[in-house]
Coordinates of C-alpha atoms in Angstrom, one line a residue:
Chain A
X1405 CA 107.2 -148.1 -61.8
X1406 CA 107.8 -148.5 -58.0
X1407 CA 108.3 -145.1 -56.4
X1408 CA 107.0 -143.0 -59.3
X1409 CA 103.9 -142.0 -57.5
X1410 CA 104.0 -140.4 -54.1
X1411 CA 101.3 -139.0 -51.8
X1412 CA 102.5 -135.5 -52.7
X1413 CA 104.3 -135.9 -56.0
X1414 CA 104.6 -137.5 -59.5
X1415 CA 108.0 -138.7 -60.7
X1416 CA 109.7 -136.4 -63.2
X1417 CA 112.6 -138.7 -64.2
X1418 CA 115.0 -141.2 -62.7
X1419 CA 118.6 -140.1 -62.0
X1420 CA 121.4 -141.9 -60.3
X1421 CA 124.5 -141.3 -58.2
X1422 CA 127.2 -143.6 -59.8
X1423 CA 130.8 -144.5 -59.5
X1424 CA 132.5 -142.7 -62.4
X1425 CA 136.1 -142.9 -63.7
X1426 CA 138.4 -141.6 -66.4
X1427 CA 139.0 -144.4 -68.8
X1428 CA 142.2 -142.8 -69.9
X1429 CA 143.8 -142.8 -66.4
X1430 CA 142.3 -146.1 -65.3
X1431 CA 143.2 -149.0 -67.6
X1432 CA 141.5 -151.7 -65.5
X1433 CA 137.8 -150.6 -65.0
X1434 CA 136.6 -150.6 -61.4
X1435 CA 133.5 -152.7 -60.9
X1436 CA 131.9 -151.4 -57.7
X1437 CA 132.4 -149.6 -54.4
X1438 CA 134.8 -152.3 -53.1
X1439 CA 137.2 -151.2 -55.9
X1440 CA 136.6 -147.6 -55.0
X1441 CA 137.8 -148.4 -51.5
X1442 CA 140.8 -150.5 -52.8
X1443 CA 143.5 -147.8 -52.7
X1444 CA 146.2 -150.5 -53.4
X1445 CA 144.7 -151.7 -56.6
X1446 CA 143.6 -148.2 -57.7
X1447 CA 146.0 -145.7 -56.2
X1448 CA 145.1 -142.1 -56.2
X1449 CA 142.5 -139.7 -54.8
X1450 CA 138.7 -140.3 -55.0
X1451 CA 135.9 -137.8 -55.1
X1452 CA 132.9 -138.1 -52.9
X1453 CA 130.1 -135.7 -52.2
X1454 CA 130.4 -133.8 -49.0
X1455 CA 127.5 -135.2 -47.0
X1456 CA 126.2 -138.5 -45.5
X1457 CA 123.7 -139.3 -48.1
X1458 CA 124.9 -141.8 -50.6
X1459 CA 128.3 -142.2 -48.9
X1460 CA 126.9 -144.3 -46.1
X1461 CA 125.2 -146.5 -48.7
X1462 CA 128.4 -146.8 -50.7
X1463 CA 130.4 -147.6 -47.6
X1464 CA 128.1 -150.4 -46.7
X1465 CA 128.1 -151.9 -50.2
X1466 CA 131.9 -151.6 -50.2
X1467 CA 131.8 -153.5 -47.0
X1468 CA 129.9 -156.3 -48.6
X1469 CA 126.2 -155.4 -47.8
X1470 CA 124.0 -156.3 -50.8
X1471 CA 122.0 -153.4 -52.2
X1472 CA 118.7 -154.8 -51.0
X1473 CA 119.9 -154.9 -47.4
X1474 CA 121.6 -151.5 -47.2
X1475 CA 118.7 -149.6 -45.6
X1476 CA 117.9 -152.5 -43.2
X1477 CA 121.5 -152.4 -42.0
X1478 CA 121.6 -148.5 -41.9
X1479 CA 118.5 -148.4 -39.7
X1480 CA 120.4 -150.0 -36.8
X1481 CA 123.0 -148.1 -34.8
X1482 CA 125.5 -150.8 -35.5
X1483 CA 124.9 -150.3 -39.2
X1484 CA 125.6 -146.6 -39.0
X1485 CA 128.8 -147.3 -37.0
X1486 CA 129.8 -149.8 -39.6
X1487 CA 129.3 -147.4 -42.4
X1488 CA 131.3 -144.6 -40.7
X1489 CA 134.0 -147.1 -39.9
X1490 CA 134.3 -148.0 -43.5
X1491 CA 134.4 -144.4 -44.4
X1492 CA 137.4 -143.9 -42.0
X1493 CA 139.4 -146.2 -44.2
X1494 CA 139.0 -144.0 -47.2
X1495 CA 138.9 -140.6 -45.6
X1496 CA 142.6 -139.7 -46.3
X1497 CA 142.1 -140.4 -50.0
X1498 CA 139.0 -138.4 -50.5
X1499 CA 138.6 -135.1 -52.2
X1500 CA 135.1 -133.7 -51.3
X1501 CA 132.9 -132.1 -53.7
X1502 CA 129.7 -130.2 -53.2
X1503 CA 128.4 -129.2 -56.7
X1504 CA 127.4 -131.7 -59.3
X1505 CA 129.6 -130.0 -61.9
X1506 CA 132.8 -130.7 -59.9
X1507 CA 133.2 -134.5 -60.4
X1508 CA 133.5 -134.5 -64.2
X1509 CA 135.9 -131.6 -63.9
X1510 CA 138.0 -133.4 -61.3
X1511 CA 138.0 -136.6 -63.3
X1512 CA 139.0 -134.9 -66.5
X1513 CA 141.7 -132.9 -64.8
X1514 CA 143.1 -136.0 -63.2
X1515 CA 142.7 -134.7 -59.7
X1516 CA 140.9 -137.9 -58.8
X1517 CA 141.0 -141.4 -60.4
X1518 CA 137.3 -142.1 -59.6
X1519 CA 134.4 -140.2 -58.1
X1520 CA 130.9 -140.5 -57.0
X1521 CA 129.0 -138.5 -59.6
X1522 CA 125.5 -137.7 -60.8
X1523 CA 125.0 -139.7 -64.0
X1524 CA 123.5 -136.8 -65.9
X1525 CA 126.7 -134.8 -65.4
X1526 CA 128.8 -137.6 -66.6
X1527 CA 126.5 -138.1 -69.6
X1528 CA 126.9 -134.4 -70.5
X1529 CA 130.7 -134.8 -70.2
X1530 CA 130.6 -137.8 -72.4
X1531 CA 128.6 -135.9 -75.0
X1532 CA 131.4 -133.3 -75.0
X1533 CA 133.8 -136.1 -75.8
X1534 CA 135.4 -136.6 -72.4
X1535 CA 136.6 -140.2 -71.7
X1536 CA 134.5 -140.7 -68.7
X1537 CA 132.8 -144.0 -67.8
X1538 CA 130.0 -145.0 -65.5
X1539 CA 129.9 -148.1 -63.3
X1540 CA 126.1 -149.0 -62.9
X1541 CA 126.7 -151.8 -60.5
X1542 CA 125.7 -150.6 -57.0
X1543 CA 124.7 -147.2 -58.2
X1544 CA 122.0 -145.4 -56.2
X1545 CA 119.0 -144.2 -58.2
X1546 CA 116.2 -141.9 -57.3
X1547 CA 113.3 -140.0 -58.6
X1548 CA 112.8 -136.3 -59.0
X1549 CA 109.2 -135.3 -58.5
X1550 CA 106.8 -132.7 -59.8
X1551 CA 104.8 -131.1 -57.0
X1552 CA 102.2 -128.3 -57.1
X1553 CA 102.5 -125.7 -54.2
X1554 CA 99.4 -125.3 -52.1
X1555 CA 97.4 -122.3 -53.4
X1556 CA 98.9 -122.3 -56.8
X1557 CA 96.8 -120.1 -59.1
X1558 CA 97.5 -122.3 -62.1
X1559 CA 96.8 -125.7 -60.6
X1560 CA 94.8 -126.9 -63.6
X1561 CA 97.5 -126.1 -66.1
X1562 CA 100.1 -127.6 -63.8
X1563 CA 98.1 -130.8 -63.6
X1564 CA 97.7 -130.8 -67.4
X1565 CA 101.4 -130.2 -67.8
X1566 CA 102.3 -133.0 -65.4
X1567 CA 100.0 -135.4 -67.2
X1568 CA 101.7 -134.5 -70.5
X1569 CA 105.2 -134.7 -69.0
X1570 CA 104.5 -138.2 -67.6
X1571 CA 103.2 -139.6 -70.8
X1572 CA 105.4 -142.4 -72.2
X1573 CA 106.0 -140.4 -75.4
X1574 CA 107.2 -137.3 -73.6
X1575 CA 109.2 -139.5 -71.2
X1576 CA 111.0 -141.4 -74.0
X1577 CA 111.8 -138.2 -75.8
X1578 CA 113.2 -136.7 -72.7
X1579 CA 115.7 -139.5 -72.1
X1580 CA 117.3 -138.9 -75.6
X1581 CA 118.5 -135.5 -74.5
X1582 CA 120.0 -136.4 -71.1
X1583 CA 120.6 -139.8 -69.6
X1584 CA 117.7 -139.7 -67.1
X1585 CA 115.4 -142.6 -67.0
X1586 CA 111.6 -142.6 -67.7
X1587 CA 109.3 -143.1 -64.8
X1588 CA 107.2 -145.8 -66.5
X1589 CA 108.0 -149.3 -67.9
X1590 CA 106.1 -148.5 -71.0
X1591 CA 108.4 -145.5 -71.8
X1592 CA 111.5 -147.7 -71.1
X1593 CA 110.2 -150.2 -73.7
X1594 CA 110.2 -147.3 -76.2
X1595 CA 113.8 -146.4 -75.8
X1596 CA 116.4 -147.2 -78.5
X1597 CA 119.2 -149.6 -77.3
X1598 CA 121.9 -146.8 -77.3
X1599 CA 119.7 -144.5 -75.1
X1600 CA 118.7 -147.4 -72.9
X1601 CA 122.4 -148.3 -72.2
X1602 CA 122.8 -145.0 -70.3
X1603 CA 119.6 -144.5 -68.3
X1604 CA 119.8 -145.6 -64.6
X1605 CA 116.6 -147.7 -64.5
X1606 CA 117.1 -149.8 -67.6
X1607 CA 116.8 -153.5 -66.7
X1608 CA 120.5 -154.0 -67.2
X1609 CA 121.7 -150.9 -65.3
X1610 CA 119.3 -151.4 -62.4
X1611 CA 120.0 -155.0 -61.9
X1612 CA 122.3 -154.6 -58.9
X1613 CA 121.5 -151.0 -58.1
X1614 CA 120.0 -149.5 -54.9
X1615 CA 116.8 -147.5 -55.0
X1616 CA 117.2 -144.5 -52.7
X1617 CA 114.9 -144.8 -49.6
X1618 CA 113.2 -141.5 -49.3
X1619 CA 111.4 -142.4 -46.1
X1620 CA 114.7 -143.5 -44.5
X1621 CA 116.4 -140.2 -45.3
X1622 CA 113.3 -138.2 -44.3
X1623 CA 113.6 -139.7 -40.8
X1624 CA 117.3 -140.2 -40.4
X1625 CA 118.8 -137.5 -42.7
X1626 CA 119.3 -134.9 -40.0
X1627 CA 120.9 -137.3 -37.6
X1628 CA 123.2 -138.8 -40.2
X1629 CA 124.2 -135.5 -41.8
X1630 CA 125.0 -134.2 -38.4
X1631 CA 127.1 -137.2 -37.6
X1632 CA 128.8 -136.9 -41.0
X1633 CA 129.6 -133.3 -40.3
X1634 CA 131.2 -134.2 -37.0
X1635 CA 133.0 -137.0 -38.7
X1636 CA 134.3 -135.0 -41.5
X1637 CA 135.4 -132.1 -39.2
X1638 CA 137.9 -134.4 -37.3
Chain B
X249 CA 121.6 -51.7 -19.6
X250 CA 121.0 -54.7 -21.7
X251 CA 117.5 -56.2 -21.2
X252 CA 118.6 -59.8 -21.2
X253 CA 120.9 -59.0 -18.3
X254 CA 117.8 -58.1 -16.3
X255 CA 116.2 -61.4 -17.0
X256 CA 118.5 -64.5 -16.6
X257 CA 115.6 -66.8 -17.2
X258 CA 115.2 -65.3 -20.7
X259 CA 118.8 -66.1 -21.5
X260 CA 118.3 -69.6 -20.3
X261 CA 115.3 -70.0 -22.4
X262 CA 117.0 -68.7 -25.4
X263 CA 120.0 -71.0 -24.9
X264 CA 117.7 -74.0 -24.3
X265 CA 115.9 -73.2 -27.5
X266 CA 119.2 -73.0 -29.4
X267 CA 120.3 -76.3 -27.8
X268 CA 117.0 -77.9 -28.8
X269 CA 117.4 -76.8 -32.3
X270 CA 120.9 -78.2 -32.5
X271 CA 119.7 -81.5 -31.1
X272 CA 116.9 -81.6 -33.6
X273 CA 119.3 -80.8 -36.4
X274 CA 121.7 -83.6 -35.3
X275 CA 118.9 -86.0 -35.0
X276 CA 117.6 -85.1 -38.5
X277 CA 121.1 -85.7 -39.8
X278 CA 121.6 -89.1 -38.3
X279 CA 118.0 -90.1 -38.4
X280 CA 117.9 -91.7 -41.8
X281 CA 121.0 -93.7 -41.0
X282 CA 119.6 -94.7 -37.6
X283 CA 116.4 -95.8 -39.1
X284 CA 118.2 -97.7 -41.8
X285 CA 120.3 -99.5 -39.3
X286 CA 117.4 -100.3 -37.1
X287 CA 115.4 -101.7 -40.0
X288 CA 118.0 -103.8 -41.7
X289 CA 120.4 -104.5 -38.9
X290 CA 119.2 -104.4 -35.4
X291 CA 115.7 -105.8 -35.8
X292 CA 116.6 -108.6 -38.2
X293 CA 119.5 -109.7 -36.0
X294 CA 117.5 -109.5 -32.8
X295 CA 114.7 -111.4 -34.6
X296 CA 117.1 -114.1 -35.7
X297 CA 118.7 -114.4 -32.3
X298 CA 115.3 -115.1 -30.7
X299 CA 115.0 -118.0 -33.1
X300 CA 117.9 -119.7 -31.2
X301 CA 115.5 -120.4 -28.3
X302 CA 112.1 -120.1 -30.0
X303 CA 110.0 -123.2 -29.7
X304 CA 106.4 -122.5 -31.1
X305 CA 105.8 -125.7 -33.0
X306 CA 104.4 -128.0 -30.3
X307 CA 102.5 -125.4 -28.2
X308 CA 100.8 -123.9 -31.3
X309 CA 100.0 -127.1 -33.2
X310 CA 99.3 -129.6 -30.4
X311 CA 97.6 -127.4 -27.7
X312 CA 94.9 -130.0 -26.8
X313 CA 97.5 -132.8 -26.6
X314 CA 99.7 -130.7 -24.3
X315 CA 96.7 -130.0 -22.1
X316 CA 95.8 -133.7 -22.0
X317 CA 99.4 -134.6 -21.1
X318 CA 99.7 -131.9 -18.5
X319 CA 99.3 -134.2 -15.5
X320 CA 101.1 -137.1 -17.0
X321 CA 104.4 -138.3 -15.3
X322 CA 106.3 -138.8 -18.6
X323 CA 107.1 -142.5 -18.3
X324 CA 104.0 -144.5 -17.8
X325 CA 101.2 -145.1 -20.4
X326 CA 99.9 -141.7 -21.5
X327 CA 96.2 -141.1 -20.8
X328 CA 93.6 -142.1 -23.4
X329 CA 92.5 -138.5 -23.6
X330 CA 95.9 -137.6 -25.0
X331 CA 95.2 -139.8 -28.1
X332 CA 91.9 -138.2 -28.9
X333 CA 93.5 -134.7 -28.3
X334 CA 96.3 -135.7 -30.7
X335 CA 93.9 -136.8 -33.3
X336 CA 92.0 -133.5 -33.0
X337 CA 95.2 -131.5 -33.2
X338 CA 96.5 -133.3 -36.1
X339 CA 93.2 -133.1 -37.9
X340 CA 93.3 -129.4 -37.4
X341 CA 96.9 -129.1 -38.7
X342 CA 96.4 -131.3 -41.7
X343 CA 97.4 -129.6 -45.0
X344 CA 98.8 -126.6 -43.2
X345 CA 102.5 -125.6 -43.1
X346 CA 102.3 -126.0 -39.4
X347 CA 102.1 -129.8 -39.8
X348 CA 105.5 -129.9 -41.6
X349 CA 107.1 -127.6 -39.0
X350 CA 105.8 -129.8 -36.2
X351 CA 107.2 -133.0 -37.8
X352 CA 110.5 -131.4 -38.4
X353 CA 110.8 -130.1 -34.8
X354 CA 109.8 -133.4 -33.3
X355 CA 112.3 -135.3 -35.6
X356 CA 115.2 -133.3 -34.1
X357 CA 114.4 -135.1 -30.8
X358 CA 113.7 -138.7 -32.1
X359 CA 114.7 -139.7 -35.6
X360 CA 111.7 -141.1 -37.3
X361 CA 109.3 -138.8 -35.7
X362 CA 108.8 -137.0 -38.9
X363 CA 107.5 -140.0 -40.9
X364 CA 105.3 -140.9 -37.9
X365 CA 103.6 -137.6 -37.9
X366 CA 103.0 -137.6 -41.6
X367 CA 101.8 -141.2 -41.6
X368 CA 99.4 -140.3 -38.8
X369 CA 98.4 -137.1 -40.5
X370 CA 97.4 -138.8 -43.7
X371 CA 94.9 -141.0 -41.8
X372 CA 93.2 -138.0 -40.2
X373 CA 90.4 -137.4 -39.4
X374 CA 89.4 -140.5 -37.5
X375 CA 86.0 -141.2 -36.1
X376 CA 86.5 -142.1 -32.4
X377 CA 83.6 -143.1 -30.2
X378 CA 85.5 -142.2 -27.1
X379 CA 89.0 -141.7 -25.8
X380 CA 89.8 -145.4 -25.5
X381 CA 88.7 -145.9 -29.1
X382 CA 90.9 -143.0 -30.2
X383 CA 93.8 -144.8 -28.5
X384 CA 93.0 -148.1 -30.2
X385 CA 92.8 -146.5 -33.6
X386 CA 96.0 -144.4 -33.3
X387 CA 98.1 -147.2 -31.9
X388 CA 96.9 -149.4 -34.7
X389 CA 98.2 -146.8 -37.2
X390 CA 101.7 -147.1 -35.9
X391 CA 102.9 -149.0 -32.8
X392 CA 105.4 -146.3 -32.0
X393 CA 102.5 -144.4 -30.5
X394 CA 102.4 -147.0 -27.7
X395 CA 106.0 -146.0 -26.7
X396 CA 105.9 -143.2 -23.9
X397 CA 109.2 -141.8 -25.3
X398 CA 107.4 -140.2 -28.2
X399 CA 104.7 -138.7 -25.9
X400 CA 107.4 -137.5 -23.6
X401 CA 109.0 -135.4 -26.4
X402 CA 105.6 -133.7 -26.9
X403 CA 105.1 -133.1 -23.2
X404 CA 108.7 -131.7 -22.7
X405 CA 108.1 -129.0 -25.4
X406 CA 105.2 -127.4 -23.5
X407 CA 107.0 -124.0 -23.3
X408 CA 107.5 -121.3 -26.0
X409 CA 111.3 -121.4 -25.3
X410 CA 113.7 -124.2 -25.5
X411 CA 117.4 -124.6 -24.6
X412 CA 117.6 -127.4 -27.2
X413 CA 119.4 -125.5 -30.0
X414 CA 121.8 -123.6 -27.8
X415 CA 122.8 -126.9 -26.0
X416 CA 123.1 -128.7 -29.3
X417 CA 125.4 -126.0 -30.5
X418 CA 127.8 -126.9 -27.7
X419 CA 127.4 -130.7 -28.2
X420 CA 125.1 -130.9 -25.2
X421 CA 121.6 -132.0 -24.5
X422 CA 119.0 -132.4 -21.8
X423 CA 118.5 -136.0 -20.7
X424 CA 115.2 -137.6 -19.6
X425 CA 115.6 -136.1 -16.1
X426 CA 116.3 -132.6 -17.3
X427 CA 120.1 -132.7 -16.6
X428 CA 122.5 -131.2 -19.1
X429 CA 124.7 -134.0 -20.5
X430 CA 127.1 -134.4 -23.5
X431 CA 125.8 -135.9 -26.7
X432 CA 127.2 -139.2 -27.6
X433 CA 130.8 -138.9 -29.0
X434 CA 131.1 -138.9 -32.7
X435 CA 127.7 -137.4 -33.3
X436 CA 128.5 -133.7 -32.9
X437 CA 131.7 -131.5 -33.1
X438 CA 130.6 -128.0 -32.5
X439 CA 132.9 -127.4 -29.6
X440 CA 135.8 -128.4 -31.7
X441 CA 134.6 -126.3 -34.6
X442 CA 134.2 -123.2 -32.3
X443 CA 137.8 -123.6 -30.9
X444 CA 139.0 -124.1 -34.5
X445 CA 137.3 -120.9 -35.5
X446 CA 139.1 -119.0 -32.8
X447 CA 142.4 -120.7 -33.5
X448 CA 142.3 -119.9 -37.2
X449 CA 141.3 -116.3 -36.5
X450 CA 144.1 -115.9 -33.9
X451 CA 146.7 -117.3 -36.2
X452 CA 145.6 -115.1 -39.0
X453 CA 145.7 -112.1 -36.7
X454 CA 149.2 -112.8 -35.5
X455 CA 150.5 -113.5 -39.0
X456 CA 149.0 -110.3 -40.5
X457 CA 150.5 -108.4 -37.5
X458 CA 154.0 -109.9 -38.1
X459 CA 153.8 -109.2 -41.8
X460 CA 151.9 -105.9 -41.6
X461 CA 153.9 -104.1 -38.9
X462 CA 157.2 -103.9 -40.8
X463 CA 155.4 -102.9 -43.9
X464 CA 153.5 -100.1 -42.2
X465 CA 156.6 -99.0 -40.5
X466 CA 158.5 -99.0 -43.8
X467 CA 155.8 -96.9 -45.5
X468 CA 155.8 -94.3 -42.8
X469 CA 159.6 -93.8 -43.4
X470 CA 159.2 -93.3 -47.2
X471 CA 158.8 -90.0 -48.9
X472 CA 155.2 -89.1 -49.3
X473 CA 155.1 -89.9 -53.1
X474 CA 156.5 -93.4 -52.7
X475 CA 154.4 -94.0 -49.6
X476 CA 151.3 -93.3 -51.6
X477 CA 152.4 -95.7 -54.3
X478 CA 153.0 -98.5 -51.8
X479 CA 149.7 -97.8 -50.1
X480 CA 148.0 -98.2 -53.4
X481 CA 149.7 -101.5 -53.9
X482 CA 148.3 -102.5 -50.5
X483 CA 144.9 -101.3 -51.5
X484 CA 144.6 -102.8 -55.0
X485 CA 143.9 -106.4 -53.8
X486 CA 141.6 -104.7 -51.3
X487 CA 139.4 -103.4 -54.1
X488 CA 139.4 -106.8 -55.9
X489 CA 136.5 -109.1 -55.2
X490 CA 137.2 -111.7 -52.5
X491 CA 136.0 -114.5 -54.8
X492 CA 138.3 -113.5 -57.6
X493 CA 141.3 -113.4 -55.2
X494 CA 140.3 -116.9 -53.9
X495 CA 140.1 -118.2 -57.4
X496 CA 143.5 -116.8 -58.1
X497 CA 144.9 -118.6 -55.0
X498 CA 143.3 -121.8 -56.4
X499 CA 145.3 -121.3 -59.6
X500 CA 148.5 -120.6 -57.6
X501 CA 148.2 -123.3 -55.0
X502 CA 146.7 -126.3 -56.8
X503 CA 148.6 -129.5 -57.5
X504 CA 149.7 -128.5 -60.9
X505 CA 149.6 -124.8 -60.1
X506 CA 152.2 -122.1 -60.5
X507 CA 153.9 -122.6 -57.1
X508 CA 154.1 -126.3 -57.3
X509 CA 155.3 -126.3 -60.9
X510 CA 157.9 -123.6 -60.2
X511 CA 159.3 -125.5 -57.2
X512 CA 159.2 -128.7 -59.2
X513 CA 160.9 -127.0 -62.2
X514 CA 163.7 -125.8 -59.9
X515 CA 164.2 -129.3 -58.6
X516 CA 163.4 -128.3 -55.1
X517 CA 160.6 -130.8 -54.7
X518 CA 159.8 -134.1 -56.4
X519 CA 156.2 -134.4 -55.4
X520 CA 153.8 -131.4 -55.4
X521 CA 153.3 -129.8 -52.0
X522 CA 149.7 -130.1 -50.7
X523 CA 148.8 -126.4 -50.5
X524 CA 145.2 -126.5 -51.3
X525 CA 142.2 -128.0 -49.5
X526 CA 144.0 -127.9 -46.3
X527 CA 144.7 -125.5 -43.4
X528 CA 147.7 -124.0 -45.0
X529 CA 145.7 -122.8 -48.1
X530 CA 143.1 -121.2 -45.7
X531 CA 145.9 -119.4 -43.8
X532 CA 147.6 -118.1 -46.9
X533 CA 144.4 -116.7 -48.5
X534 CA 142.9 -115.3 -45.3
X535 CA 146.2 -113.5 -44.4
X536 CA 146.4 -112.1 -47.9
X537 CA 142.8 -110.9 -47.8
X538 CA 142.9 -109.4 -44.3
X539 CA 146.4 -107.8 -44.5
X540 CA 145.0 -104.4 -45.6
X541 CA 142.8 -104.3 -42.4
X542 CA 146.0 -104.6 -40.4
X543 CA 148.3 -102.3 -42.4
X544 CA 145.9 -99.4 -42.7
X545 CA 145.2 -98.8 -39.0
X546 CA 148.9 -99.4 -38.1
X547 CA 149.9 -96.9 -40.8
X548 CA 147.4 -94.3 -39.6
X549 CA 148.8 -94.6 -36.1
X550 CA 152.4 -94.8 -37.0
X551 CA 152.1 -91.6 -39.1
X552 CA 151.1 -89.7 -36.1
X553 CA 154.1 -90.9 -34.0
X554 CA 156.8 -88.2 -34.2
X555 CA 160.2 -89.8 -35.3
X556 CA 162.0 -87.3 -33.0
X557 CA 161.2 -89.4 -29.9
X558 CA 163.1 -92.4 -31.2
X559 CA 166.0 -90.2 -32.3
X560 CA 166.0 -88.6 -28.8
X561 CA 166.1 -92.0 -27.2
X562 CA 169.1 -92.9 -29.4
X563 CA 170.9 -89.6 -28.7
X564 CA 170.4 -90.2 -25.0
X565 CA 172.4 -93.4 -25.4
X566 CA 169.8 -96.1 -26.1
X567 CA 170.6 -99.0 -28.4
X568 CA 168.7 -98.4 -31.6
X569 CA 166.6 -101.6 -31.2
X570 CA 165.8 -100.7 -27.5
X571 CA 164.8 -97.3 -28.7
X572 CA 162.5 -98.9 -31.3
X573 CA 161.1 -101.5 -28.9
X574 CA 160.7 -99.4 -25.8
X575 CA 160.0 -95.9 -27.3
X576 CA 158.4 -96.5 -30.7
X577 CA 156.4 -99.7 -30.4
X578 CA 154.4 -98.6 -27.3
X579 CA 153.3 -95.5 -29.1
X580 CA 151.8 -97.8 -31.9
X581 CA 149.8 -99.9 -29.4
X582 CA 146.5 -98.3 -30.4
X583 CA 147.2 -99.2 -34.0
X584 CA 148.2 -102.8 -33.1
X585 CA 145.0 -103.1 -31.0
X586 CA 142.8 -101.7 -33.6
X587 CA 144.3 -103.7 -36.4
X588 CA 144.3 -106.9 -34.5
X589 CA 140.8 -106.5 -33.3
X590 CA 139.6 -105.7 -36.7
X591 CA 141.3 -108.6 -38.4
X592 CA 140.3 -111.0 -35.6
X593 CA 136.6 -110.1 -35.7
X594 CA 136.4 -110.2 -39.5
X595 CA 138.3 -113.5 -39.6
X596 CA 135.9 -115.1 -37.0
X597 CA 133.1 -114.8 -39.5
X598 CA 135.0 -116.1 -42.5
X599 CA 133.0 -118.5 -44.6
X600 CA 133.8 -118.4 -48.3
X601 CA 137.7 -118.7 -48.0
X602 CA 137.7 -121.9 -45.9
X603 CA 134.7 -123.3 -47.9
X604 CA 136.6 -123.0 -51.2
X605 CA 140.3 -123.5 -50.1
X606 CA 140.0 -125.6 -47.0
X607 CA 139.3 -129.3 -46.5
X608 CA 136.4 -130.8 -44.5
X609 CA 138.5 -130.3 -41.3
X610 CA 139.1 -126.6 -41.9
X611 CA 135.6 -125.3 -42.0
X612 CA 134.8 -122.5 -39.5
X613 CA 131.5 -122.0 -37.7
X614 CA 130.0 -119.8 -40.4
X615 CA 130.1 -122.7 -42.7
X616 CA 127.8 -124.5 -40.4
X617 CA 125.5 -121.5 -40.0
X618 CA 125.2 -121.5 -43.8
X619 CA 124.8 -125.3 -43.8
X620 CA 121.8 -125.0 -41.4
X621 CA 120.2 -122.1 -43.2
X622 CA 120.7 -123.3 -46.7
X623 CA 120.7 -127.1 -46.5
X624 CA 118.6 -128.3 -43.6
X625 CA 116.6 -125.1 -43.1
X626 CA 117.2 -125.4 -39.4
X627 CA 116.9 -121.8 -38.3
X628 CA 117.1 -122.7 -34.6
X629 CA 120.5 -124.3 -35.0
X630 CA 121.8 -121.5 -37.3
X631 CA 120.6 -118.8 -34.9
X632 CA 122.0 -120.6 -31.9
X633 CA 125.5 -121.1 -33.5
X634 CA 125.4 -117.4 -34.5
X635 CA 124.3 -116.3 -31.0
X636 CA 127.1 -118.3 -29.4
X637 CA 129.7 -116.9 -31.9
X638 CA 128.4 -113.3 -31.2
X639 CA 128.6 -113.9 -27.4
X640 CA 132.0 -115.3 -27.5
X641 CA 133.2 -112.4 -29.7
X642 CA 131.7 -109.8 -27.3
X643 CA 133.3 -111.7 -24.4
X644 CA 136.7 -111.5 -26.1
X645 CA 136.2 -107.8 -26.9
X646 CA 135.3 -107.2 -23.2
X647 CA 138.4 -109.1 -22.1
X648 CA 140.5 -107.0 -24.6
X649 CA 139.1 -103.8 -23.1
X650 CA 139.8 -105.0 -19.6
X651 CA 143.4 -105.8 -20.5
X652 CA 144.1 -102.8 -22.7
X653 CA 142.1 -100.5 -20.4
X654 CA 140.9 -98.4 -23.3
X655 CA 138.3 -98.0 -26.0
X656 CA 139.1 -98.9 -29.5
X657 CA 140.6 -95.7 -31.0
X658 CA 142.6 -94.9 -34.0
X659 CA 144.3 -91.8 -32.7

């Protein structure tokens, strides 16, 4: 799968940052980030992670940029201005979170009507019976990677382990326990429909999703986070 | 006659020996503490503060490149030799931690430099016939290497020290001509965050003084037994973990919390008051946490003020308030000064309270120090912010001493 193999890492699983909402408080389900920004149609506070990453992508998608063009637009100074201008609109309605455990809590308690959230956390809350829902449209998915530190004394076992963990069988088994997606197409084919419905990179869920651009954030992360800090501090 | 009387030098020697023994004993007594402080306090702080200007990455990792660029004017095409030197330096740095540090350092100056370095590193080593061939190969790897700006960044970091972090901490930078200029608006807000830090600390100090002074005064007027009881009440929260107290404030202040539901239940408010995740919540919790630091110095000073002075003033015809204001209060100045200074200096470094109870616009400078150490691993920025905070605090302390004309003292 694209992005699963890197120069210095092998994909562990696929996770996603999604729009999540409480189905008990929101009777009409939101469909994407444009709805997240629509405070008239969906009054109430929203949760966003305190940081530039994901929020600038969400802002551009809310502003009508299709997922495949988001990083092209963000690479230009005008695109960055556009994202922050869009974030200005929603700033008074945002409750910022920092830890992944916060959004399910905030959604369950009714502090916010919708929130950006890590899909694994929402999945865990759903398994506890909470009425939380995920909007897969315009979600941002990403890999976690296995890496071996230089000089590791157990390099051979580590490689052996990564080989096992990356096997389709192990990958498919993993997805049953938490809604993280497998790193290979073969493993996706092995998932049962009810598991497949909740993983970020199933064909249906990834159809209009954005693949996080690691290179973009490696280069522009510091600059954008610094700008976000300045923006949020005002 | 006494023999020592005959020989004053012997007396002097004996006294000097006794003095030496005393000095040695004193040194032995404070020695362990002094060593401890040196090892865990003075040296680490000094080491961290030097990181605010430390700039080893380029000179250590790209020495040949710097040498090749030494005569270059910084704006024209860099010499061919620089390309070959860069290839040699990067080949040398490949697969060492120094390569990552170099890439990170250069990326501070031009976004995208990090991936440029890594991309180039992966293609190392290259077989170059001569300097011109090295140039052709490297510029073919990435066309950014044809832009002088990328080379100028390397050339400008040819010293072991840089003002970069300290300037960035004040929203400033050096432009291409070496002049200090402001960074573009909207990209940095440290000046504002510093002034916010001082404003919050000042407000907290004033509020604790206004609340703590009458309390301390009242305690000194109470019989000893009652006074001790009240002091314990002041101290109990002081003995509770700060995190626990902050969590308690979250429970009290939140939207559906005790305060809002009580006010709503009494019919005083229809919508819950926003008490949490804003400046008000930060002030409430910080004042609560820092109040003992104000009350205790005030109380210790007030206890030593004889009540007879105030009574004498009244018996000599002074209005009771004037007697309080002009006779009593001036005698408590050392307590006010000590308490205010203590509260202000502790408040200035507050991190966890604003982080948990404040909004994005209420974070103090420590939050950003933590941000740079934990999240972006930018020790230079973290140290520079800390250095500026320390310098500003020392400056304020100096000002305070200038104005009050005395050392900090509790008696």
